[in-house]
Every structure is written in C-alpha cells, then in structure tokens.
GROMACS .gro file of C-alpha atoms in nm:
model
  443
    1MET     CA    1 -10.318 -27.725  17.628
    2GLY     CA    2 -10.193 -28.088  17.719
    3ALA     CA    3 -10.408 -28.345  17.895
    4ASP     CA    4 -10.389 -28.548  18.193
    5LEU     CA    5 -10.357 -28.943  18.093
    6THR     CA    6 -10.282 -29.028  18.451
    7LYS     CA    7 -10.695 -29.008  18.549
    8GLY     CA    8 -11.020 -29.197  18.380
    9SER     CA    9 -11.053 -29.448  18.142
   10ILE     CA   10 -10.734 -29.589  17.967
   11TYR     CA   11 -10.913 -29.675  17.668
   12SER     CA   12 -11.072 -29.352  17.581
   13LYS     CA   13 -10.800 -29.151  17.750
   14LEU     CA   14 -10.545 -29.305  17.491
   15LEU     CA   15 -10.797 -29.302  17.222
   16HIS     CA   16 -10.863 -28.932  17.250
   17PHE     CA   17 -10.494 -28.894  17.275
   18VAL     CA   18 -10.394 -29.106  16.967
   19ALA     CA   19 -10.660 -28.974  16.751
   20PRO     CA   20 -10.523 -28.660  16.631
   21LEU     CA   21 -10.214 -28.905  16.593
   22LEU     CA   22 -10.363 -29.143  16.361
   23ALA     CA   23 -10.577 -28.870  16.160
   24GLY     CA   24 -10.182 -28.755  16.116
   25SER     CA   25 -10.076 -29.073  16.006
   26LEU     CA   26 -10.335 -29.027  15.781
   27LEU     CA   27 -10.255 -28.744  15.658
   28GLN     CA   28  -9.891 -28.843  15.604
   29VAL     CA   29 -10.005 -29.137  15.396
   30ALA     CA   30 -10.227 -28.939  15.141
   31TYR     CA   31  -9.891 -28.683  15.086
   32TYR     CA   32  -9.667 -28.985  15.014
   33PHE     CA   33  -9.935 -29.119  14.818
   34VAL     CA   34 -10.048 -28.823  14.620
   35ASP     CA   35  -9.636 -28.765  14.607
   36ALA     CA   36  -9.558 -29.047  14.469
   37LEU     CA   37  -9.879 -29.057  14.232
   38ILE     CA   38  -9.742 -28.730  14.073
   39VAL     CA   39  -9.381 -28.791  14.050
   40GLY     CA   40  -9.420 -29.160  13.936
   41ARG     CA   41  -9.683 -29.012  13.640
   42TYR     CA   42  -9.575 -28.756  13.584
   43VAL     CA   43  -9.183 -28.801  13.589
   44GLY     CA   44  -9.146 -29.103  13.589
   45LYS     CA   45  -9.016 -29.397  13.782
   46GLU     CA   46  -8.699 -29.325  13.774
   47ALA     CA   47  -8.784 -28.998  13.966
   48LEU     CA   48  -8.954 -29.226  14.196
   49GLY     CA   49  -8.633 -29.407  14.241
   50ALA     CA   50  -8.418 -29.145  14.290
   51ILE     CA   51  -8.625 -28.977  14.571
   52ASP     CA   52  -8.673 -29.367  14.721
   53ALA     CA   53  -8.246 -29.414  14.708
   54VAL     CA   54  -8.200 -29.093  14.897
   55PHE     CA   55  -8.458 -29.077  15.151
   56HIS     CA   56  -8.236 -29.270  15.433
   57LEU     CA   57  -7.937 -28.978  15.363
   58VAL     CA   58  -8.250 -28.708  15.436
   59TRP     CA   59  -8.336 -28.908  15.738
   60MET     CA   60  -7.981 -28.967  15.901
   61PRO     CA   61  -7.894 -28.663  16.037
   62LEU     CA   62  -8.242 -28.586  16.130
   63ALA     CA   63  -8.265 -28.908  16.335
   64VAL     CA   64  -8.032 -28.812  16.588
   65PHE     CA   65  -8.133 -28.502  16.653
   66LEU     CA   66  -8.516 -28.671  16.703
   67GLY     CA   67  -8.284 -28.906  16.967
   68PHE     CA   68  -8.297 -28.605  17.175
   69ALA     CA   69  -8.628 -28.439  17.089
   70ALA     CA   70  -8.768 -28.768  17.233
   71GLY     CA   71  -8.547 -28.792  17.573
   72ALA     CA   72  -8.659 -28.401  17.631
   73SER     CA   73  -9.030 -28.562  17.575
   74VAL     CA   74  -9.016 -28.824  17.822
   75LEU     CA   75  -8.839 -28.616  18.060
   76ILE     CA   76  -9.137 -28.305  18.016
   77SER     CA   77  -9.376 -28.569  18.044
   78GLN     CA   78  -9.256 -28.754  18.381
   79TYR     CA   79  -9.240 -28.433  18.518
   80PHE     CA   80  -9.546 -28.357  18.423
   81GLY     CA   81  -9.734 -28.677  18.545
   82ALA     CA   82  -9.511 -28.547  18.852
   83LYS     CA   83  -9.610 -28.185  18.926
   84LYS     CA   84  -9.263 -28.064  18.870
   85GLU     CA   85  -9.352 -27.703  18.697
   86SER     CA   86  -9.042 -27.560  18.682
   87GLU     CA   87  -8.899 -27.820  18.614
   88GLN     CA   88  -9.097 -27.910  18.313
   89LYS     CA   89  -9.047 -27.504  18.216
   90ASN     CA   90  -8.631 -27.533  18.188
   91MET     CA   91  -8.698 -27.862  17.979
   92ILE     CA   92  -8.903 -27.662  17.754
   93ASP     CA   93  -8.680 -27.341  17.706
   94SER     CA   94  -8.357 -27.560  17.649
   95SER     CA   95  -8.578 -27.765  17.400
   96VAL     CA   96  -8.684 -27.506  17.180
   97ALA     CA   97  -8.350 -27.364  17.183
   98ILE     CA   98  -8.175 -27.637  17.094
   99SER     CA   99  -8.356 -27.700  16.755
  100TYR     CA  100  -8.338 -27.331  16.625
  101VAL     CA  101  -7.930 -27.425  16.674
  102VAL     CA  102  -7.887 -27.772  16.568
  103GLY     CA  103  -8.160 -27.775  16.291
  104ALA     CA  104  -7.980 -27.462  16.154
  105VAL     CA  105  -7.635 -27.622  16.160
  106LEU     CA  106  -7.782 -27.993  15.985
  107SER     CA  107  -7.931 -27.841  15.685
  108LEU     CA  108  -7.576 -27.611  15.569
  109CYS     CA  109  -7.372 -27.921  15.679
  110GLY     CA  110  -7.644 -28.104  15.394
  111VAL     CA  111  -7.595 -27.940  15.174
  112ALA     CA  112  -7.221 -27.844  15.137
  113ALA     CA  113  -7.214 -28.249  15.163
  114SER     CA  114  -7.474 -28.395  14.898
  115GLU     CA  115  -7.300 -28.475  14.647
  116TYR     CA  116  -7.024 -28.660  14.874
  117VAL     CA  117  -7.282 -28.893  15.034
  118LEU     CA  118  -7.453 -28.984  14.773
  119ARG     CA  119  -7.128 -29.098  14.590
  120LEU     CA  120  -7.029 -29.320  14.848
  121SER     CA  121  -7.422 -29.496  14.887
  122ASN     CA  122  -7.317 -29.599  14.465
  123ILE     CA  123  -7.661 -29.423  14.327
  124PRO     CA  124  -7.689 -29.538  13.900
  125GLU     CA  125  -7.503 -29.312  13.698
  126ASP     CA  126  -7.878 -29.270  13.502
  127ILE     CA  127  -8.028 -29.136  13.844
  128PHE     CA  128  -7.784 -28.924  14.004
  129ASP     CA  129  -7.886 -28.566  13.848
  130LEU     CA  130  -8.236 -28.672  13.956
  131ALA     CA  131  -8.120 -28.788  14.337
  132HIS     CA  132  -7.816 -28.488  14.368
  133THR     CA  133  -8.131 -28.263  14.231
  134TYR     CA  134  -8.394 -28.388  14.538
  135ILE     CA  135  -8.106 -28.403  14.813
  136ILE     CA  136  -7.965 -28.043  14.781
  137VAL     CA  137  -8.367 -27.917  14.872
  138CYS     CA  138  -8.444 -28.140  15.167
  139TYR     CA  139  -8.117 -28.100  15.363
  140ALA     CA  140  -8.220 -27.720  15.309
  141GLY     CA  141  -8.482 -27.811  15.516
  142LEU     CA  142  -8.393 -27.963  15.781
  143VAL     CA  143  -8.398 -27.672  15.955
  144PHE     CA  144  -8.814 -27.661  15.882
  145GLU     CA  145  -8.784 -28.061  15.975
  146VAL     CA  146  -8.599 -28.026  16.322
  147ILE     CA  147  -8.838 -27.743  16.478
  148TYR     CA  148  -9.193 -27.894  16.362
  149ASN     CA  149  -9.036 -28.238  16.593
  150MET     CA  150  -8.916 -28.097  16.909
  151ASN     CA  151  -9.187 -27.828  16.881
  152SER     CA  152  -9.461 -28.133  16.839
  153SER     CA  153  -9.258 -28.319  17.086
  154VAL     CA  154  -9.330 -28.097  17.330
  155LEU     CA  155  -9.669 -28.074  17.299
  156ARG     CA  156  -9.697 -28.426  17.288
  157ALA     CA  157  -9.525 -28.500  17.576
  158LEU     CA  158  -9.777 -28.259  17.748
  159GLY     CA  159 -10.101 -28.453  17.598
  160ASN     CA  160 -10.192 -28.190  17.338
  161SER     CA  161 -10.159 -28.446  16.990
  162ARG     CA  162 -10.357 -28.232  16.845
  163THR     CA  163 -10.201 -27.928  16.727
  164PRO     CA  164  -9.949 -28.129  16.568
  165PHE     CA  165 -10.179 -28.286  16.374
  166ALA     CA  166 -10.300 -27.947  16.262
  167ALA     CA  167  -9.988 -27.848  16.186
  168LEU     CA  168  -9.940 -28.125  15.931
  169ALA     CA  169 -10.281 -28.134  15.810
  170VAL     CA  170 -10.210 -27.789  15.673
  171GLY     CA  171  -9.840 -27.859  15.555
  172CYS     CA  172 -10.008 -28.183  15.382
  173VAL     CA  173 -10.260 -27.966  15.207
  174VAL     CA  174  -9.999 -27.667  15.103
  175ASN     CA  175  -9.751 -27.959  14.989
  176ILE     CA  176 -10.009 -28.159  14.795
  177CYS     CA  177 -10.126 -27.829  14.605
  178LEU     CA  178  -9.739 -27.687  14.557
  179ASP     CA  179  -9.722 -28.076  14.361
  180ILE     CA  180  -9.962 -28.032  14.194
  181ALA     CA  181  -9.878 -27.675  14.045
  182PHE     CA  182  -9.496 -27.754  14.043
  183VAL     CA  183  -9.462 -28.051  13.866
  184ILE     CA  184  -9.833 -28.097  13.674
  185PHE     CA  185  -9.872 -27.724  13.553
  186LEU     CA  186  -9.509 -27.577  13.586
  187ASP     CA  187  -9.324 -27.859  13.447
  188MET     CA  188  -9.063 -27.838  13.736
  189GLY     CA  189  -9.034 -28.207  13.727
  190ILE     CA  190  -8.831 -28.389  14.106
  191PHE     CA  191  -8.696 -27.983  14.124
  192GLY     CA  192  -9.040 -27.884  14.212
  193ALA     CA  193  -9.189 -28.148  14.381
  194ALA     CA  194  -8.875 -28.130  14.676
  195LEU     CA  195  -8.976 -27.747  14.685
  196ALA     CA  196  -9.339 -27.815  14.748
  197THR     CA  197  -9.209 -28.049  15.069
  198PHE     CA  198  -8.929 -27.772  15.181
  199ILE     CA  199  -9.242 -27.517  15.195
  200ALA     CA  200  -9.500 -27.737  15.311
  201LEU     CA  201  -9.226 -27.850  15.616
  202GLY     CA  202  -9.197 -27.436  15.665
  203VAL     CA  203  -9.585 -27.429  15.730
  204SER     CA  204  -9.560 -27.646  15.935
  205ALA     CA  205  -9.274 -27.579  16.151
  206PHE     CA  206  -9.396 -27.214  16.185
  207ILE     CA  207  -9.752 -27.362  16.299
  208VAL     CA  208  -9.616 -27.526  16.638
  209ALA     CA  209  -9.343 -27.315  16.726
  210VAL     CA  210  -9.594 -27.060  16.728
  211ALA     CA  211  -9.837 -27.288  16.914
  212VAL     CA  212  -9.558 -27.389  17.198
  213GLY     CA  213  -9.437 -26.992  17.222
  214ARG     CA  214  -9.854 -26.901  17.334
  215ALA     CA  215  -9.885 -27.107  17.534
  216TYR     CA  216  -9.587 -27.202  17.745
  217ARG     CA  217  -9.410 -26.886  17.646
  218PRO     CA  218  -9.042 -27.075  17.618
  219LYS     CA  219  -8.735 -26.819  17.645
  220PHE     CA  220  -8.416 -26.907  17.398
  221ARG     CA  221  -8.249 -27.021  17.674
  222LEU     CA  222  -7.985 -27.330  17.800
  223HIS     CA  223  -8.035 -27.440  18.119
  224ARG     CA  224  -7.697 -27.701  18.161
  225SER     CA  225  -7.916 -27.944  18.424
  226SER     CA  226  -8.173 -27.948  18.149
  227ILE     CA  227  -7.953 -28.020  17.911
  228SER     CA  228  -7.810 -28.290  18.058
  229GLU     CA  229  -8.068 -28.487  18.123
  230MET     CA  230  -8.169 -28.447  17.791
  231LEU     CA  231  -7.807 -28.589  17.695
  232SER     CA  232  -7.859 -28.868  17.958
  233LYS     CA  233  -8.221 -28.948  17.806
  234GLY     CA  234  -8.173 -28.906  17.447
  235LEU     CA  235  -7.834 -29.027  17.362
  236PRO     CA  236  -7.922 -29.373  17.393
  237ILE     CA  237  -8.216 -29.297  17.117
  238ALA     CA  238  -8.002 -29.044  16.925
  239LEU     CA  239  -7.742 -29.351  16.844
  240GLN     CA  240  -8.053 -29.619  16.822
  241THR     CA  241  -8.246 -29.399  16.569
  242ALA     CA  242  -7.875 -29.259  16.422
  243PHE     CA  243  -7.773 -29.621  16.318
  244PHE     CA  244  -8.126 -29.751  16.176
  245PRO     CA  245  -8.068 -29.485  15.864
  246ILE     CA  246  -7.676 -29.563  15.878
  247SER     CA  247  -7.727 -29.964  15.845
  248ASN     CA  248  -8.010 -29.901  15.583
  249ILE     CA  249  -7.768 -29.669  15.376
  250ILE     CA  250  -7.521 -29.937  15.353
  251ILE     CA  251  -7.847 -30.195  15.312
  252ARG     CA  252  -7.916 -29.982  15.029
  253SER     CA  253  -7.528 -29.932  14.913
  254TYR     CA  254  -7.582 -30.337  14.818
  255LEU     CA  255  -7.990 -30.238  14.650
  256ASN     CA  256  -7.875 -29.989  14.411
  257LEU     CA  257  -7.600 -30.229  14.253
  258THR     CA  258  -7.907 -30.431  14.112
  259GLY     CA  259  -8.002 -30.184  13.947
  260THR     CA  260  -8.278 -29.917  13.851
  261GLU     CA  261  -8.593 -30.131  13.850
  262SER     CA  262  -8.523 -30.279  14.146
  263ILE     CA  263  -8.466 -29.921  14.319
  264SER     CA  264  -8.793 -29.872  14.110
  265ALA     CA  265  -8.981 -30.154  14.271
  266MET     CA  266  -8.844 -30.114  14.585
  267ALA     CA  267  -8.973 -29.692  14.613
  268LEU     CA  268  -9.285 -29.842  14.469
  269THR     CA  269  -9.321 -30.102  14.788
  270GLY     CA  270  -9.234 -29.819  15.091
  271SER     CA  271  -9.549 -29.640  14.873
  272LEU     CA  272  -9.763 -29.880  14.920
  273ASP     CA  273  -9.697 -29.980  15.334
  274ALA     CA  274  -9.625 -29.612  15.441
  275PHE     CA  275  -9.963 -29.646  15.600
  276VAL     CA  276  -9.822 -29.907  15.817
  277TRP     CA  277  -9.496 -29.702  15.972
  278VAL     CA  278  -9.689 -29.399  16.007
  279TYR     CA  279  -9.944 -29.577  16.181
  280ILE     CA  280  -9.688 -29.814  16.445
  281ASP     CA  281  -9.484 -29.447  16.491
  282SER     CA  282  -9.843 -29.304  16.634
  283VAL     CA  283  -9.930 -29.580  16.833
  284THR     CA  284  -9.602 -29.615  16.980
  285VAL     CA  285  -9.558 -29.245  17.084
  286ALA     CA  286  -9.908 -29.212  17.262
  287VAL     CA  287  -9.819 -29.513  17.467
  288SER     CA  288  -9.443 -29.397  17.544
  289THR     CA  289  -9.621 -29.034  17.656
  290PHE     CA  290  -9.923 -29.248  17.853
  291VAL     CA  291  -9.636 -29.486  18.022
  292ALA     CA  292  -9.459 -29.161  18.078
  293GLN     CA  293  -9.705 -28.921  18.266
  294ASN     CA  294  -9.821 -29.259  18.446
  295TYR     CA  295  -9.489 -29.310  18.527
  296GLY     CA  296  -9.427 -28.981  18.662
  297ALA     CA  297  -9.741 -28.979  18.941
  298GLY     CA  298  -9.623 -29.333  19.106
  299GLU     CA  299  -9.911 -29.551  18.864
  300PRO     CA  300  -9.687 -29.855  18.777
  301GLU     CA  301 -10.031 -30.062  18.704
  302ARG     CA  302 -10.232 -29.821  18.502
  303ALA     CA  303  -9.834 -29.760  18.285
  304ARG     CA  304  -9.874 -30.174  18.228
  305LYS     CA  305 -10.228 -30.156  18.143
  306GLY     CA  306 -10.187 -29.847  17.870
  307LEU     CA  307  -9.903 -30.128  17.700
  308LYS     CA  308 -10.180 -30.406  17.674
  309ALA     CA  309 -10.447 -30.137  17.506
  310GLY     CA  310 -10.178 -29.975  17.301
  311MET     CA  311 -10.146 -30.391  17.129
  312VAL     CA  312 -10.495 -30.447  17.066
  313LEU     CA  313 -10.486 -30.035  16.906
  314MET     CA  314 -10.203 -30.147  16.682
  315GLY     CA  315 -10.209 -30.521  16.594
  316ALA     CA  316 -10.575 -30.480  16.490
  317VAL     CA  317 -10.480 -30.194  16.199
  318VAL     CA  318 -10.191 -30.312  16.101
  319VAL     CA  319 -10.270 -30.701  16.055
  320SER     CA  320 -10.594 -30.598  15.816
  321PHE     CA  321 -10.386 -30.372  15.647
  322SER     CA  322 -10.096 -30.599  15.577
  323THR     CA  323 -10.383 -30.883  15.468
  324LEU     CA  324 -10.559 -30.653  15.178
  325LEU     CA  325 -10.183 -30.475  15.091
  326VAL     CA  326 -10.093 -30.862  14.987
  327ILE     CA  327 -10.388 -30.963  14.822
  328PHE     CA  328 -10.476 -30.615  14.627
  329ALA     CA  329 -10.043 -30.500  14.546
  330VAL     CA  330 -10.076 -30.494  14.173
  331PRO     CA  331 -10.383 -30.269  14.141
  332LEU     CA  332 -10.242 -30.052  14.380
  333GLY     CA  333  -9.929 -30.004  14.208
  334LYS     CA  334 -10.045 -29.934  13.896
  335ILE     CA  335 -10.250 -29.616  14.052
  336PHE     CA  336  -9.875 -29.478  14.105
  337LEU     CA  337  -9.752 -29.551  13.763
  338GLY     CA  338  -9.851 -29.516  13.372
  339PRO     CA  339  -9.866 -29.829  13.145
  340GLU     CA  340  -9.512 -29.791  13.010
  341ASP     CA  341  -9.382 -29.894  13.359
  342TYR     CA  342  -9.646 -30.142  13.491
  343GLY     CA  343  -9.364 -30.396  13.401
  344VAL     CA  344  -9.210 -30.280  13.750
  345LEU     CA  345  -9.488 -30.437  13.957
  346PRO     CA  346  -9.439 -30.779  13.945
  347LEU     CA  347  -9.135 -30.754  14.135
  348MET     CA  348  -9.300 -30.478  14.350
  349ALA     CA  349  -9.563 -30.747  14.450
  350GLU     CA  350  -9.296 -31.019  14.524
  351LEU     CA  351  -9.125 -30.790  14.758
  352VAL     CA  352  -9.433 -30.692  14.933
  353ARG     CA  353  -9.505 -31.073  15.002
  354ILE     CA  354  -9.201 -31.104  15.166
  355GLN     CA  355  -9.222 -30.831  15.425
  356ALA     CA  356  -9.592 -30.720  15.434
  357PRO     CA  357  -9.670 -31.106  15.677
  358PHE     CA  358  -9.420 -30.909  15.945
  359TYR     CA  359  -9.554 -30.566  15.990
  360VAL     CA  360  -9.703 -30.694  16.306
  361VAL     CA  361  -9.393 -30.816  16.442
  362PHE     CA  362  -9.258 -30.500  16.414
  363GLY     CA  363  -9.545 -30.318  16.575
  364ILE     CA  364  -9.462 -30.529  16.866
  365ALA     CA  365  -9.122 -30.448  16.942
  366GLU     CA  366  -9.182 -30.103  16.884
  367LEU     CA  367  -9.440 -30.060  17.107
  368ILE     CA  368  -9.256 -30.296  17.366
  369GLY     CA  369  -8.931 -30.044  17.369
  370GLY     CA  370  -9.147 -29.682  17.341
  371ALA     CA  371  -9.345 -29.856  17.680
  372ILE     CA  372  -8.959 -29.936  17.828
  373LYS     CA  373  -8.884 -29.562  17.719
  374GLY     CA  374  -9.150 -29.365  17.880
  375THR     CA  375  -9.005 -29.523  18.209
  376GLY     CA  376  -8.700 -29.313  18.158
  377ASP     CA  377  -8.486 -29.604  18.091
  378THR     CA  378  -8.368 -29.555  17.747
  379LEU     CA  379  -8.042 -29.729  17.745
  380ARG     CA  380  -8.161 -30.085  17.695
  381PRO     CA  381  -8.415 -30.071  17.473
  382MET     CA  382  -8.127 -29.920  17.222
  383LEU     CA  383  -7.912 -30.193  17.284
  384ILE     CA  384  -8.159 -30.466  17.208
  385THR     CA  385  -8.212 -30.258  16.864
  386LEU     CA  386  -7.896 -30.191  16.811
  387VAL     CA  387  -7.786 -30.552  16.843
  388PHE     CA  388  -8.090 -30.763  16.656
  389THR     CA  389  -8.212 -30.489  16.438
  390VAL     CA  390  -7.937 -30.339  16.328
  391GLY     CA  391  -7.639 -30.568  16.384
  392ALA     CA  392  -7.839 -30.853  16.236
  393ARG     CA  393  -7.917 -30.630  15.894
  394LEU     CA  394  -7.533 -30.585  15.878
  395VAL     CA  395  -7.483 -30.902  15.928
  396TRP     CA  396  -7.697 -31.052  15.657
  397VAL     CA  397  -7.575 -30.834  15.388
  398TRP     CA  398  -7.187 -30.878  15.469
  399PHE     CA  399  -7.213 -31.233  15.477
  400PHE     CA  400  -7.510 -31.383  15.317
  401ILE     CA  401  -7.580 -31.129  14.999
  402GLY     CA  402  -7.230 -31.174  14.870
  403GLU     CA  403  -7.077 -30.986  14.505
  404ASN     CA  404  -7.372 -31.066  14.348
  405PRO     CA  405  -7.657 -30.897  14.525
  406ILE     CA  406  -8.051 -31.005  14.470
  407ILE     CA  407  -8.270 -30.777  14.588
  408HIS     CA  408  -8.551 -31.045  14.667
  409ARG     CA  409  -8.222 -31.202  14.926
  410ILE     CA  410  -8.137 -30.846  15.034
  411ILE     CA  411  -8.474 -30.775  15.132
  412LEU     CA  412  -8.499 -31.087  15.390
  413CYS     CA  413  -8.266 -30.886  15.630
  414TYR     CA  414  -8.578 -30.672  15.757
  415PRO     CA  415  -8.836 -30.937  15.855
  416ILE     CA  416  -8.542 -31.156  15.992
  417SER     CA  417  -8.455 -30.852  16.194
  418TRP     CA  418  -8.815 -30.791  16.307
  419ALA     CA  419  -8.839 -31.120  16.380
  420LEU     CA  420  -8.531 -31.099  16.649
  421THR     CA  421  -8.540 -30.776  16.771
  422ALA     CA  422  -8.964 -30.872  16.864
  423ALA     CA  423  -8.856 -31.169  17.041
  424VAL     CA  424  -8.587 -30.992  17.255
  425PHE     CA  425  -8.779 -30.722  17.378
  426ALA     CA  426  -9.080 -30.969  17.445
  427ALA     CA  427  -8.884 -31.181  17.658
  428ASP     CA  428  -8.667 -30.916  17.861
  429TYR     CA  429  -8.998 -30.730  17.930
  430ALA     CA  430  -9.160 -31.055  18.035
  431HIS     CA  431  -8.915 -31.121  18.262
  432ARG     CA  432  -8.832 -30.786  18.365
  433ARG     CA  433  -9.137 -30.612  18.388
  434SER     CA  434  -9.189 -30.571  18.772
  435THR     CA  435  -8.906 -30.431  18.798
  436ILE     CA  436  -8.909 -30.215  18.502
  437TYR     CA  437  -9.241 -30.058  18.637
  438GLY     CA  438  -9.163 -30.161  19.057
  439ARG     CA  439  -8.916 -29.875  19.075
  440VAL     CA  440  -9.159 -29.564  19.080
  441GLU     CA  441  -9.231 -29.726  19.380
  442HIS     CA  442  -8.969 -29.636  19.506
  443ARG     CA  443  -8.887 -29.329  19.461
   0.00000   0.00000   0.00000
C-alpha cells in the first residue's frame, strides 16, 4: 500500500520513498549499460547510433501522455494528503482506463507512421534500415510503456515506490537476458535488441497493473470531473514534455547531418550519462510527491523543507558522478565498443567535457519545477521550461549553427538552456516562495 509523507522525519520519509526509485534508477542504468554494450560490441557502432538517433522519436508520443499521468499523480497525492477518498478513487479509475485506450492508439499510429517520421529526421541512409527496424518494434511497445507509467504514477502518488521498482527490476533482468539470447546467441541484430525491450516492457506493465488492480480495484470507468481535473493539471505538463522531444528531434536533424561518427559519439555519451538523467528524475518524482501530499494536508513549511532535502540528495550524487565521468570517459567508453571502433572515443570525451559540468544545473531546474508542480501549479513551470529550455535550444540551432553543422557547436544548446532555465526557476521561486505555498493556508 501507500506511505503517508505528511508525518515523521522529513529526511527519513523522503529517503525511504526515494530508495526504491534510486534502486530503479540503477537498474535502468544497468539496462542501458548492458544494452549499449551488447549492441555496440556485437552489432556495431552503426546500430548503436541508429538506436540513439530514434530515441526522441519514440519518446515524443509517450511524452504527451506522461504529462497527463503526472497531472493525475499530483491530484491523487493531494487527495491522499487531504483524505478525500472518493475523489481519489475516481481519479484512479479514470487514469487506469485512459492508459489502456491511449496506449493502444499510440502503438497503432506509431507503427503506421514510422517510416515517415524517420524521413523527416534526416536519418543517414547507412543506418536508415537499422533505425526503421528498431523504431517499429519500439512503437509497438508504446502500449506497455503507457500502462506501466500510468499505473506506476498511481502507486507513487500514494507513497508506494517499491512496487514500480520491483516491476522495473524484473523487466530489466528479462531485458538483459533476452538481449544476450537474441543478439549474441541467436544473432538477431538490432531487431533482437528491440524485441527484448518489447517483451521486458510487457512484463513490467503487467506487474504494476496487477498491483494497482489488487490494491485499489479500479473500475474501467471515466469520471467526467476527474478527466476535467486531469486535463487542467496535466495539459501544461503534457505540452512541456511534448515540446522537449520535438525540440530534440529538430536538434537531432542537424546532428544527423554531421555523419554517423558524430551520431555514434553522441549515442555513447548518452550511454555514459544515463545515470544522471534517471537519478535526477527519481529525486524529482519523490520531491514532487512529497510536496503534493503535504500541500494537500495543509503543511506548507514541511513541503518547503522537502525541496531542500531533495536538493541535498540530488546535488551530492550528481556532482560526484559528473566529476568521475569527465575523468574516466575514455576508459568507460571502451567497454561499449570493439577495438575497431575506438576512433570515436576522443570525440565522445570532448562531448562529455562540454556537458558534464552542467548536469547539476539541470537537476536544480528539475527539482524546483517538480516542487511547484506538486502544489498544483503546472502552468508556470511549463511556460518557464518552454521559453528558456525549448525556446533557447531552437534559437541556438536556428541562428548559430548555419548550413554546415558542427557537433561541438550543436551540443552547446544543452548546457546553455539548462543554465538559463535553472536561473529563471531559482529567481522565480525565491520571489514567489511565500505565495506558492501560502495558498494552501486559505483553502
């Protein structure tokens, strides 16, 4: 069942909630690490580049739905904190029902449009067939992604981060075992890697769906008031999460023009820093849930302290990891490649040195935005992120890249946008801190 984050030691409660999320993050890193290692070593750098080239294309349709899932999660957490059991039950019913319908639609549409979206993205011809094979299977698995993420959002909103972790753990083990079987022993190439992911996602989705079904017995029913509230809170988050992959697709269209070597270097960079993104995301989910429950319970001061604790948890680990990554980028990169592909390592190391110092800055922006969303204000974080993250990146590539794109110049759009967004979030939060949390006192 869930956990009440409105009482007890803040650090103790937050750490107990974060721990399964962090363990899940480590499992995700293990998955990315092993997946990239197997594909890079046994299929080649071209296959590794093909997978990275389509990542944002797969993420984009899922991102829109995850925005509404996040909105539902905030509302469920607030209802839990306020002890509004009827509203909580209706929101769970509607959330679960929507996940099955939307998941099926996304999978069908994605498979049908797969070749078209690849053509729009300037995927190089030498990896086009590999990318097409991979993306078709990934789009087919979107239904499992949607079901897993919505049911996990329901569980986490109610303080249960352990069941999603267990589902992820089983899925990661299944994925790694099938990667080894399909790619190494059966020589199924990139299709084998995609199929392994497809099956693993199905397993994880099944586990969390069963857990929600047993604990809360949701009915396949859409409640008008719940849908309206979910749209109100979730639409800004959906727009924000949708524009991220859209902007990244545009950026990747420039990157794809720089050639397979650059794409492979970028893919390798993404494999090395995967831990950063999933770790920051885990702490952000924990802080947002903590704030939402305490906001609903009328505890604004406790909510504020939860954000401070999250900053400590995030900063200490991300700074340490970033430092190690800069120092050991090349030795770590060799793990993913055969000796014949070591030529891409110097470029990868340069990309790491450009980005790594700014990972903690990205984390600050995410945590402040997550805390504000936990109060139910999803519009303001969306506007700040769209203007200073997405907008800044597009302005950079459109006005500073030109007709002869260079990867070193392209990649600068990421640290620049992180720094801008973090600065604006910090200034906005400092200025509006009392009113952000003070609203709850007048409910």
